XYZ file of C-alpha atoms in Angstrom:
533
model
C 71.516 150.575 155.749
C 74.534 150.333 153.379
C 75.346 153.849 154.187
C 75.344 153.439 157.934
C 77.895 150.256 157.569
C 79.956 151.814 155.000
C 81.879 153.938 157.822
C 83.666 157.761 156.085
C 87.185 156.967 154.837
C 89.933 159.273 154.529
C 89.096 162.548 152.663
C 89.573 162.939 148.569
C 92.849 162.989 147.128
C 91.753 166.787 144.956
C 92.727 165.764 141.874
C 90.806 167.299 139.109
C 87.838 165.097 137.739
C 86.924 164.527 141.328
C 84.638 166.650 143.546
C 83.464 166.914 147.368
C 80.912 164.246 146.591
C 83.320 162.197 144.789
C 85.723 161.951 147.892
C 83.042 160.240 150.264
C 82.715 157.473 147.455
C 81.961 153.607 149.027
C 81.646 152.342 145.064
C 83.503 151.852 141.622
C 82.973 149.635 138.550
C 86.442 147.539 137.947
C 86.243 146.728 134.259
C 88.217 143.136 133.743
C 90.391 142.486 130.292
C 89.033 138.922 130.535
C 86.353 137.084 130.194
C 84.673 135.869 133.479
C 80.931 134.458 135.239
C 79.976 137.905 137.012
C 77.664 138.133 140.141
C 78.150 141.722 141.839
C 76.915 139.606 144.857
C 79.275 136.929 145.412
C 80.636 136.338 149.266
C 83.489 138.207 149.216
C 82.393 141.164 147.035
C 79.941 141.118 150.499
C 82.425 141.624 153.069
C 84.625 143.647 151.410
C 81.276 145.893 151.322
C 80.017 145.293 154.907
C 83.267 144.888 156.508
C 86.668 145.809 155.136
C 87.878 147.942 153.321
C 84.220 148.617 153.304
C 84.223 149.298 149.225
C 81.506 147.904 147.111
C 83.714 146.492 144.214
C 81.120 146.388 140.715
C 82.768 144.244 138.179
C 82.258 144.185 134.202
C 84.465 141.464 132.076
C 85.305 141.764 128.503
C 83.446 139.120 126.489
C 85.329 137.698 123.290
C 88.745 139.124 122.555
C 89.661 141.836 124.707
C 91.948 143.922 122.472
C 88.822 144.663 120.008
C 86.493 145.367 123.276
C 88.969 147.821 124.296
C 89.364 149.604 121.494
C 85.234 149.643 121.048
C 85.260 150.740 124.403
C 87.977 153.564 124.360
C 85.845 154.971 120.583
C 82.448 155.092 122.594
C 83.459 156.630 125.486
C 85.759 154.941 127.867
C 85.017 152.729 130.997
C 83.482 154.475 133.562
C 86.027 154.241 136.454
C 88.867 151.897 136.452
C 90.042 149.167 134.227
C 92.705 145.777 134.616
C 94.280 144.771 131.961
C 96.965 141.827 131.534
C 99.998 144.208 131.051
C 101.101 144.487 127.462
C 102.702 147.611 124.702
C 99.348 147.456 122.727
C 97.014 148.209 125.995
C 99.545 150.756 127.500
C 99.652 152.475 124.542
C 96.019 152.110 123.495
C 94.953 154.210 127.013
C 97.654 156.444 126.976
C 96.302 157.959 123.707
C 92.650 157.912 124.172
C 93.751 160.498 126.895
C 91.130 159.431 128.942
C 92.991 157.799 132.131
C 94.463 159.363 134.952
C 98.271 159.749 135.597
C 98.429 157.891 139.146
C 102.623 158.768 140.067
C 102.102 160.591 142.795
C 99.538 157.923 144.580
C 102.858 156.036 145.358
C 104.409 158.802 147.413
C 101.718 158.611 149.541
C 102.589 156.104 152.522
C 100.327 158.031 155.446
C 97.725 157.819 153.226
C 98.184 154.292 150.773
C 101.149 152.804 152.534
C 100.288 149.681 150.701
C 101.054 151.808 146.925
C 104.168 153.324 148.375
C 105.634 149.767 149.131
C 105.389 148.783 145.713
C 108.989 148.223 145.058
C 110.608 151.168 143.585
C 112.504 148.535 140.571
C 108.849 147.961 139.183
C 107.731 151.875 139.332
C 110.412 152.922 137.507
C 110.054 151.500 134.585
C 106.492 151.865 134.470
C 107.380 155.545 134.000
C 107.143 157.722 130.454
C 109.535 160.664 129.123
C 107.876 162.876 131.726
C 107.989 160.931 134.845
C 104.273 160.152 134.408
C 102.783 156.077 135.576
C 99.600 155.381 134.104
C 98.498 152.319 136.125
C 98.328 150.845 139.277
C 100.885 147.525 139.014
C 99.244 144.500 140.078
C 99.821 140.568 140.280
C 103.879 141.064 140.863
C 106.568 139.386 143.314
C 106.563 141.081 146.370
C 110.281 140.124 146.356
C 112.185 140.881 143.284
C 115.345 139.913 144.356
C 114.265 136.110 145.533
C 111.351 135.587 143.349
C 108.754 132.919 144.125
C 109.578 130.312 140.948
C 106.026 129.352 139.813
C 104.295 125.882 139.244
C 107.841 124.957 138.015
C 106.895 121.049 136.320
C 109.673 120.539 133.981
C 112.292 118.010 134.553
C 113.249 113.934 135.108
C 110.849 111.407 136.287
C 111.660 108.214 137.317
C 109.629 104.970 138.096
C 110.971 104.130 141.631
C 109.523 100.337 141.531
C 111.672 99.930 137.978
C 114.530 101.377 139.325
C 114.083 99.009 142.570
C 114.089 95.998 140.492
C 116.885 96.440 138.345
C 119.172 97.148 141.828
C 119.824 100.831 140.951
C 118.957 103.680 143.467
C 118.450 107.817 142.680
C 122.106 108.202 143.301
C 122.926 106.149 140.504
C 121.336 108.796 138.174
C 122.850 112.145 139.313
C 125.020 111.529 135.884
C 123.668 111.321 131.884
C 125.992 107.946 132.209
C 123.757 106.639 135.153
C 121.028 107.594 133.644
C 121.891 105.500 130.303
C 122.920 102.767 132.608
C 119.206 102.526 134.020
C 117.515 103.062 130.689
C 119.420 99.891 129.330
C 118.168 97.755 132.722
C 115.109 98.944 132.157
C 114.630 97.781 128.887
C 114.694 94.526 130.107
C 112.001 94.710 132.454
C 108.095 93.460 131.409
C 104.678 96.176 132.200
C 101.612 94.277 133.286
C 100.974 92.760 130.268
C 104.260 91.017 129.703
C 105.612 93.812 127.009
C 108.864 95.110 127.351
C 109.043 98.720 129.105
C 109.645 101.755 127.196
C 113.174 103.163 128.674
C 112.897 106.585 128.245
C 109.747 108.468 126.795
C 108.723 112.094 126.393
C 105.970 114.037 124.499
C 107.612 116.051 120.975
C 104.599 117.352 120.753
C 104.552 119.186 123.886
C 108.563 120.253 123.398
C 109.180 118.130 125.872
C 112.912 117.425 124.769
C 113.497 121.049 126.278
C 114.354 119.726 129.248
C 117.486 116.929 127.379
C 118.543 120.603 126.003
C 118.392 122.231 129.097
C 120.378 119.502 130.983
C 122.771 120.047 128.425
C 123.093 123.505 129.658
C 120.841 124.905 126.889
C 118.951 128.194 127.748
C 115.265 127.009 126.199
C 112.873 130.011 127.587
C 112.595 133.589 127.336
C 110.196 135.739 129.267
C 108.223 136.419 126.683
C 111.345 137.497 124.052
C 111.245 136.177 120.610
C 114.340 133.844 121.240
C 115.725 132.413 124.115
C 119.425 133.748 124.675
C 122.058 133.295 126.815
C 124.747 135.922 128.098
C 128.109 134.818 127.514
C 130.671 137.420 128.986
C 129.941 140.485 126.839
C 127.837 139.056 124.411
C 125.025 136.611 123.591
C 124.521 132.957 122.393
C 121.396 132.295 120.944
C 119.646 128.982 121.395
C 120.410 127.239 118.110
C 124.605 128.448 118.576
C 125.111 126.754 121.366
C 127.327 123.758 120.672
C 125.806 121.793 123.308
C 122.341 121.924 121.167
C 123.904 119.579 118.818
C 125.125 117.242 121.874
C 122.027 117.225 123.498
C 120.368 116.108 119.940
C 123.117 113.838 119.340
C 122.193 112.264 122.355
C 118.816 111.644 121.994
C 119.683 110.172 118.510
C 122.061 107.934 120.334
C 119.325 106.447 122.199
C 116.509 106.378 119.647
C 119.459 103.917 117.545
C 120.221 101.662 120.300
C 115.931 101.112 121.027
C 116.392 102.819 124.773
C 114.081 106.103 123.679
C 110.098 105.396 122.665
C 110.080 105.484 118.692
C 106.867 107.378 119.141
C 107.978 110.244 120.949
C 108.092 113.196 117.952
C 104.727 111.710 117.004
C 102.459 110.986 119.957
C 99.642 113.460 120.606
C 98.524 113.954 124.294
C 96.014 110.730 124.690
C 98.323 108.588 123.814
C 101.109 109.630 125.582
C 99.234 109.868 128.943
C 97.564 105.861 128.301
C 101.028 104.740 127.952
C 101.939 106.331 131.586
C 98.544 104.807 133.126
C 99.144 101.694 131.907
C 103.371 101.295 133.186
C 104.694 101.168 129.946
C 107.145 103.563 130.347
C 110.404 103.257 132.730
C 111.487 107.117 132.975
C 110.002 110.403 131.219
C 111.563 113.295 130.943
C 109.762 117.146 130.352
C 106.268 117.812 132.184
C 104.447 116.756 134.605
C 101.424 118.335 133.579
C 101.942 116.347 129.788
C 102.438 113.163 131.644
C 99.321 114.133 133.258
C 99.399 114.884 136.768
C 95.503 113.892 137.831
C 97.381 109.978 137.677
C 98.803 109.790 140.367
C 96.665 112.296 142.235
C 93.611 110.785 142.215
C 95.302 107.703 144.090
C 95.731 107.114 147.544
C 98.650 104.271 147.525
C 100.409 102.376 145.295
C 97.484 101.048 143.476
C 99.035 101.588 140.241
C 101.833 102.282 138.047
C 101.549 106.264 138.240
C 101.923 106.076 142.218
C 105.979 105.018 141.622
C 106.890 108.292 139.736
C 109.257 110.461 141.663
C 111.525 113.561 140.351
C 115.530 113.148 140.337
C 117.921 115.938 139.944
C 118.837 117.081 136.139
C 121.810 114.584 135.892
C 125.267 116.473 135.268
C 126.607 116.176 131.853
C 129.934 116.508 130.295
C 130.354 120.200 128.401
C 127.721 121.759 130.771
C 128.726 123.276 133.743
C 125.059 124.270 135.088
C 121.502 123.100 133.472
C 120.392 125.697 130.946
C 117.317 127.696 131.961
C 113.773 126.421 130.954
C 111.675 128.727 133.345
C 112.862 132.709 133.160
C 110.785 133.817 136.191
C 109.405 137.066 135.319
C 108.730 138.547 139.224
C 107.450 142.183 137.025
C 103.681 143.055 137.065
C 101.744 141.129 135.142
C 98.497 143.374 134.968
C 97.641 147.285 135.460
C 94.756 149.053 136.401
C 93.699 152.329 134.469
C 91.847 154.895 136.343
C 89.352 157.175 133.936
C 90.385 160.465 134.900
C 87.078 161.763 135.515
C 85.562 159.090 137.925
C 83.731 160.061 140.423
C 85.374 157.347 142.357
C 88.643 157.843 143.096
C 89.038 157.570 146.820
C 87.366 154.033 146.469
C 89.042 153.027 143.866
C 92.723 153.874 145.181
C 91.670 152.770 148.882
C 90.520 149.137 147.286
C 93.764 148.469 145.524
C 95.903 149.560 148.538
C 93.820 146.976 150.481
C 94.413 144.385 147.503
C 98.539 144.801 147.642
C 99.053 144.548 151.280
C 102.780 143.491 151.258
C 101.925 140.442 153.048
C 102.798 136.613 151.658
C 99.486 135.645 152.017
C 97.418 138.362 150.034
C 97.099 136.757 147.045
C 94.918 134.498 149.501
C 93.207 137.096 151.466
C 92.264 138.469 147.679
C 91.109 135.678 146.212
C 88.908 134.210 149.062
C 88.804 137.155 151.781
C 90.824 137.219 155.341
C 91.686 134.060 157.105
C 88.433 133.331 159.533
C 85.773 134.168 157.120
C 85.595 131.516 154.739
C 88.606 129.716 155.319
C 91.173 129.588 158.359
C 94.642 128.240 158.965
C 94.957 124.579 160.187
C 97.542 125.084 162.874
C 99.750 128.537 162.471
C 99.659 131.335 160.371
C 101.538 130.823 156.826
C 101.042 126.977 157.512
C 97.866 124.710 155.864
C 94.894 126.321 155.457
C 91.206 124.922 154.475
C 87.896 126.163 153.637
C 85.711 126.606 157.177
C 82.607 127.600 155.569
C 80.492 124.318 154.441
C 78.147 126.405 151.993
C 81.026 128.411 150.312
C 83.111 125.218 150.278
C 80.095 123.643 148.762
C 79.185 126.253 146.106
C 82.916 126.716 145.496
C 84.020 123.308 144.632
C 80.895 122.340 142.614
C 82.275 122.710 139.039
C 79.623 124.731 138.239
C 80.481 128.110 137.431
C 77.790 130.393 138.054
C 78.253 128.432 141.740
C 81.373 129.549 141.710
C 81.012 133.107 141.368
C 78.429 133.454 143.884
C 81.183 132.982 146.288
C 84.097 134.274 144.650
C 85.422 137.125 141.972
C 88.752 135.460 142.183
C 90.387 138.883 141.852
C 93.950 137.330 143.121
C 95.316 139.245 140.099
C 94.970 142.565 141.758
C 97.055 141.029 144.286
C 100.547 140.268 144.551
C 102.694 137.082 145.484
C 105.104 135.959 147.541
C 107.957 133.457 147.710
C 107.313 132.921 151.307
C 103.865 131.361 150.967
C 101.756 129.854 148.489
C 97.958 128.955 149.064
C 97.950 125.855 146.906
C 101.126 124.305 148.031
C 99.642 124.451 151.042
C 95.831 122.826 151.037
C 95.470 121.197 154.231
C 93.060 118.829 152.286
C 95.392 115.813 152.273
C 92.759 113.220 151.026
C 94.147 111.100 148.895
C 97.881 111.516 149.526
C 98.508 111.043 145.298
C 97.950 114.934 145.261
C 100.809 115.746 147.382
C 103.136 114.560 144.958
C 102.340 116.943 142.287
C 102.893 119.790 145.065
C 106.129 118.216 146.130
C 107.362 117.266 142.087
C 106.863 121.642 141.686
C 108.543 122.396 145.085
C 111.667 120.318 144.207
C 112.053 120.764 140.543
C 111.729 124.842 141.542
C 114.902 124.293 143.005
C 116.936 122.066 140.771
C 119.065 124.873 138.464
C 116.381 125.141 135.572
C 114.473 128.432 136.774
C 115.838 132.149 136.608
C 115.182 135.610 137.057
C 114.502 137.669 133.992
C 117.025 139.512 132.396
C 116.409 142.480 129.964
C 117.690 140.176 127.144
C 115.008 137.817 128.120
C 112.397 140.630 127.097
C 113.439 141.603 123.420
C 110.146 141.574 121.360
C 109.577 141.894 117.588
C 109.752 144.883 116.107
C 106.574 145.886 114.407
C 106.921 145.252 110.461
C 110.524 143.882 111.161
C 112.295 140.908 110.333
C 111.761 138.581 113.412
C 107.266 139.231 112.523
C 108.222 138.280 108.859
C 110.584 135.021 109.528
C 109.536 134.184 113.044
C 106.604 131.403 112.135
C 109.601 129.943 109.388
C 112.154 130.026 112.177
C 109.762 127.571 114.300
C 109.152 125.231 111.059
C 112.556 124.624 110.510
C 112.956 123.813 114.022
C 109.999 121.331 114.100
C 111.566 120.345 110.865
C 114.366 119.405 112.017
C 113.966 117.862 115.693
C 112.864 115.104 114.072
C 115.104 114.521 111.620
C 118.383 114.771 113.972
C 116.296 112.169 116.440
C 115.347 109.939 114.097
C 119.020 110.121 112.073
C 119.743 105.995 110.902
C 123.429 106.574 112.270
C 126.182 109.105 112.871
C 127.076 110.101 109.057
C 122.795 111.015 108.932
C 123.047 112.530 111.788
C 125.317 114.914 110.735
C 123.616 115.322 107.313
C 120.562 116.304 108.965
C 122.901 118.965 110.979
C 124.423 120.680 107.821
C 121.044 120.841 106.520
C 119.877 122.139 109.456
C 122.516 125.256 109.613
C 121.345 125.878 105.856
C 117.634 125.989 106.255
C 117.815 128.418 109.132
C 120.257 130.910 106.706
C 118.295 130.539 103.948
C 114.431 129.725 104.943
C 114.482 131.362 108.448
C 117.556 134.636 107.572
C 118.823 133.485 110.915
C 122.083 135.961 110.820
C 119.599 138.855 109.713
C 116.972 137.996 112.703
C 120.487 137.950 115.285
C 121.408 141.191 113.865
C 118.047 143.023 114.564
C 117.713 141.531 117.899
C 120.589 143.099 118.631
C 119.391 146.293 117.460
C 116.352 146.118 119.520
C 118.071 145.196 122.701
C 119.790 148.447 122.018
C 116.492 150.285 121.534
C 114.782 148.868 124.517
C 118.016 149.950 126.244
C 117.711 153.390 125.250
C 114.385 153.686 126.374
């Protein structure tokens, strides 16, 4: 019966390891680099079976760490037909020499036959290629979009308690400046929570790194994507993080506040539970970092204002003298995130080539279509196509949404990741479930603080790793303690002349515990390397 629905495909692609047989192929075993509850018989593993593209998709995940499972795997034979892996040197390199994959390049100059491969955009291809002009993967889980990149669940910036700032005759216009903002922190201050104790102007979790986001309104560049520092480029050269004069301003600032009782003396110390019972409770006037530490699941589990969490509401980064933009704290990385490794002598190949060009459709809603199968299966659009969608199946809905995971995966491999994404659409911005109305915030919080200066695009200098057995894998975990170190002691400084103590001492701990001028001199070297290559 499976044979008679399976309907032929298009013919094998001859490349040696794959025979007549192997060309007619309806099945392949997709080896995951994560752990994951596996049933080869889940909903949508179904109808990509019985319907389209009419492959029967066997999964395997890694159990425990995945770097030692693939390098037991690769010594005792390899995976049997294709592999995804979250994209990193040590996997790439790792297949490459086991010599056991297949070189896949000319798969994405095929648009007759995997139009969906060849629209892979060309930026992401070429780098993926070696010395000889070979690509070892299929690239999955990237922007559709490189040049206007879909900004992620983007949660850091300023939140402000719109009932406080109604009572103390101030509006969100009256905070678009650092001198507003001080303005309302000082009203504030005056105001009572519901147990008659004074509000807590400003508050933030340390702990978290929450004060990122004071540096980045300073116009401090905080993130890298995935780098060992975050850098700037200045002209024809680079400011690190900890050179950038507004650093110090931004910490002066924050010391400026802690001395004059307007920021939460608890800040470098609170841990997560305490942080989030202060928000519950209204004790705090404004936060600043993210959402997620403030904890989000306040405010959407209610349905009106009901409580203190319901008043929080996102302002612009306020502009600040010495910073002409906000500095970045999201480096949106749109390049593939995973790859998938084809064992050069499956017997699979036309399934397992047809599958993935089915998976990266260059359409906004794959990542959807993926994750949960086509749009009038198990889930449908509310009104128009790229608008709200919801679940239209009760008993996937059901099994889906039970919190059990075994449930879970009897509906759903959640393979999004061999997907890609798009700017133009995203599924969970876009829930038509609106019930209660405290979850829309969080959705509309990401949507605006996506757009308020703090998010890039990538650069190459954004990208400079550690070389192995270098200088930044020696001093790296000492450059982070003096940092730690030190937040604290320029917040907490008893008044200017400590302040600037704990500065000097600042500058001489990251010479002489951290060999900052050494670790700046072989990042340089390996932006040059990676440049070469």
């Amino acid at each position: 019966m499976l044979v008679s629905v399976l309907t032929a495909c298009s013919g094998g692609a001859g490349t040696p390891g794959t025979d007549e047989g192997a060309s007619g192929s309806k099945t392949f075993k997709l080896w995951l680099g994560w752990s994951a509850t596996v049933n080869n018989d889940s909903m949508v593993q179904k109808y990509w079976r019985e319907k389209e593209p009419g492959i029967n998709v066997q999964l395997e995940s890694t159990q425990g760490d995945a770097m030692t499972q693939l390098n037991l795997k690769l010594n005792t034979g390899g995976f049997e037909d294709a592999a995804i892996f979250s994209r990193g040197d040590v996997v790439t390199n790792a297949m490459i020499r086991s010599k056991s994959v297949l070189p896949l390049e000319q798969y994405f100059d095929m648009p007759d036959k995997y139009p969906s491969l060849a629209a892979i955009p060309k930026v992401y291809l070429d780098k993926m290629k070696d010395a000889d002009g070979h690509i070892w993967s299929i690239p999955t889980w990237f922007d559709q979009d490189p040049a206007d990149p879909w900004p992620g669940w983007a949660s850091l910036g300023w939140f402000v308690r719109s009932d406080v700032l109604e009572k103390v005759g101030m509006t969100k216009d009256d905070l678009k400046t650092i001198e507003g903002v001080e303005k309302y922190l000082k009203l504030a201050a005056g105001q009572k929570d519901a147990s008659g104790k004074n509000l807590l102007p400003l508050s933030f979790m340390s702990d978290a790194n929450d004060e990122n986001v004071v540096l980045s309104t300073f116009g401090v560049t905080v993130s890298s994507a995935g780098g060992v520092i975050p850098v700037e480029k200045k002209g024809n050269d680079y400011e690190f993080i900890y050179d950038n004069p507004q650093y110090k301003a931004a910490y002066q600032w924050m010391n400026k506040l802690y001395r004059e009782n307007l920021l939460d003396p608890e800040a470098i110390t609170d841990k997560k539970e305490r942080y989030k019972e202060k928000n519950k409770t209204g004790r705090v006037a404004m936060n600043v970092g993210g959402f997620f530490n403030m904890d989000a699941s306040l405010w959407e589990t209610l349905d009106g204002p009901t409580e203190p969490a319901w008043f929080y509401d996102v302002i612009p980064y306020p502009t600040v003298p010495g910073a002409p933009h906000v500095g970045a704290n999201q480096i949106i990385n749109p390049y593939p995130a995973n790859d998938v490794y084809i064992n050069k002598n499956t017997k699979n190949l036309e399934a397992i080539l047809s599958f993935f060009d089915y998976t990266l459709q260059q359409k906004p809603e794959q990542q959807q279509v993926a994750n949960e199968g086509p749009a009038g299966v198990f889930w449908d659009w509310v009104d128009q196509p790229l608008g709200k969608w919801t679940y239209t199946d009760a008993k996937y809905k059901e099994l889906h949404d039970s919190g059990d995971s075994a449930k879970k995966a009897s509906t759903t491999p959640e393979l999004y990741a061999t997907s890609s994404y798009s700017n133009k659409w995203y599924p969970w911005w876009n829930y038509g479930v609106t019930d209660p109305k405290g979850r829309l915030k969080t959705i509309e919080f990401t949507e605006s603080i996506g757009k308020m200066g703090g998010a890039r695009v990538a650069e190459d200098y954004d990208m400079v790793k550690a070389k192995p057995g270098g200088l930044w894998e020696k001093y790296l975990p000492e450059l982070e303690n003096v940092r730690k170190e030190y937040k604290a002691k320029l917040i907490m400084a008893k008044d200017e002349a400590g302040f600037e103590q704990a500065w000097t001492e600042f500058q001489g701990a990251l010479e002489k515990r951290a060999h900052w001028s050494e670790l700046k001199n072989e990042w340089h070297e390996e932006l040059q390397a990676q440049a070469s290559k």
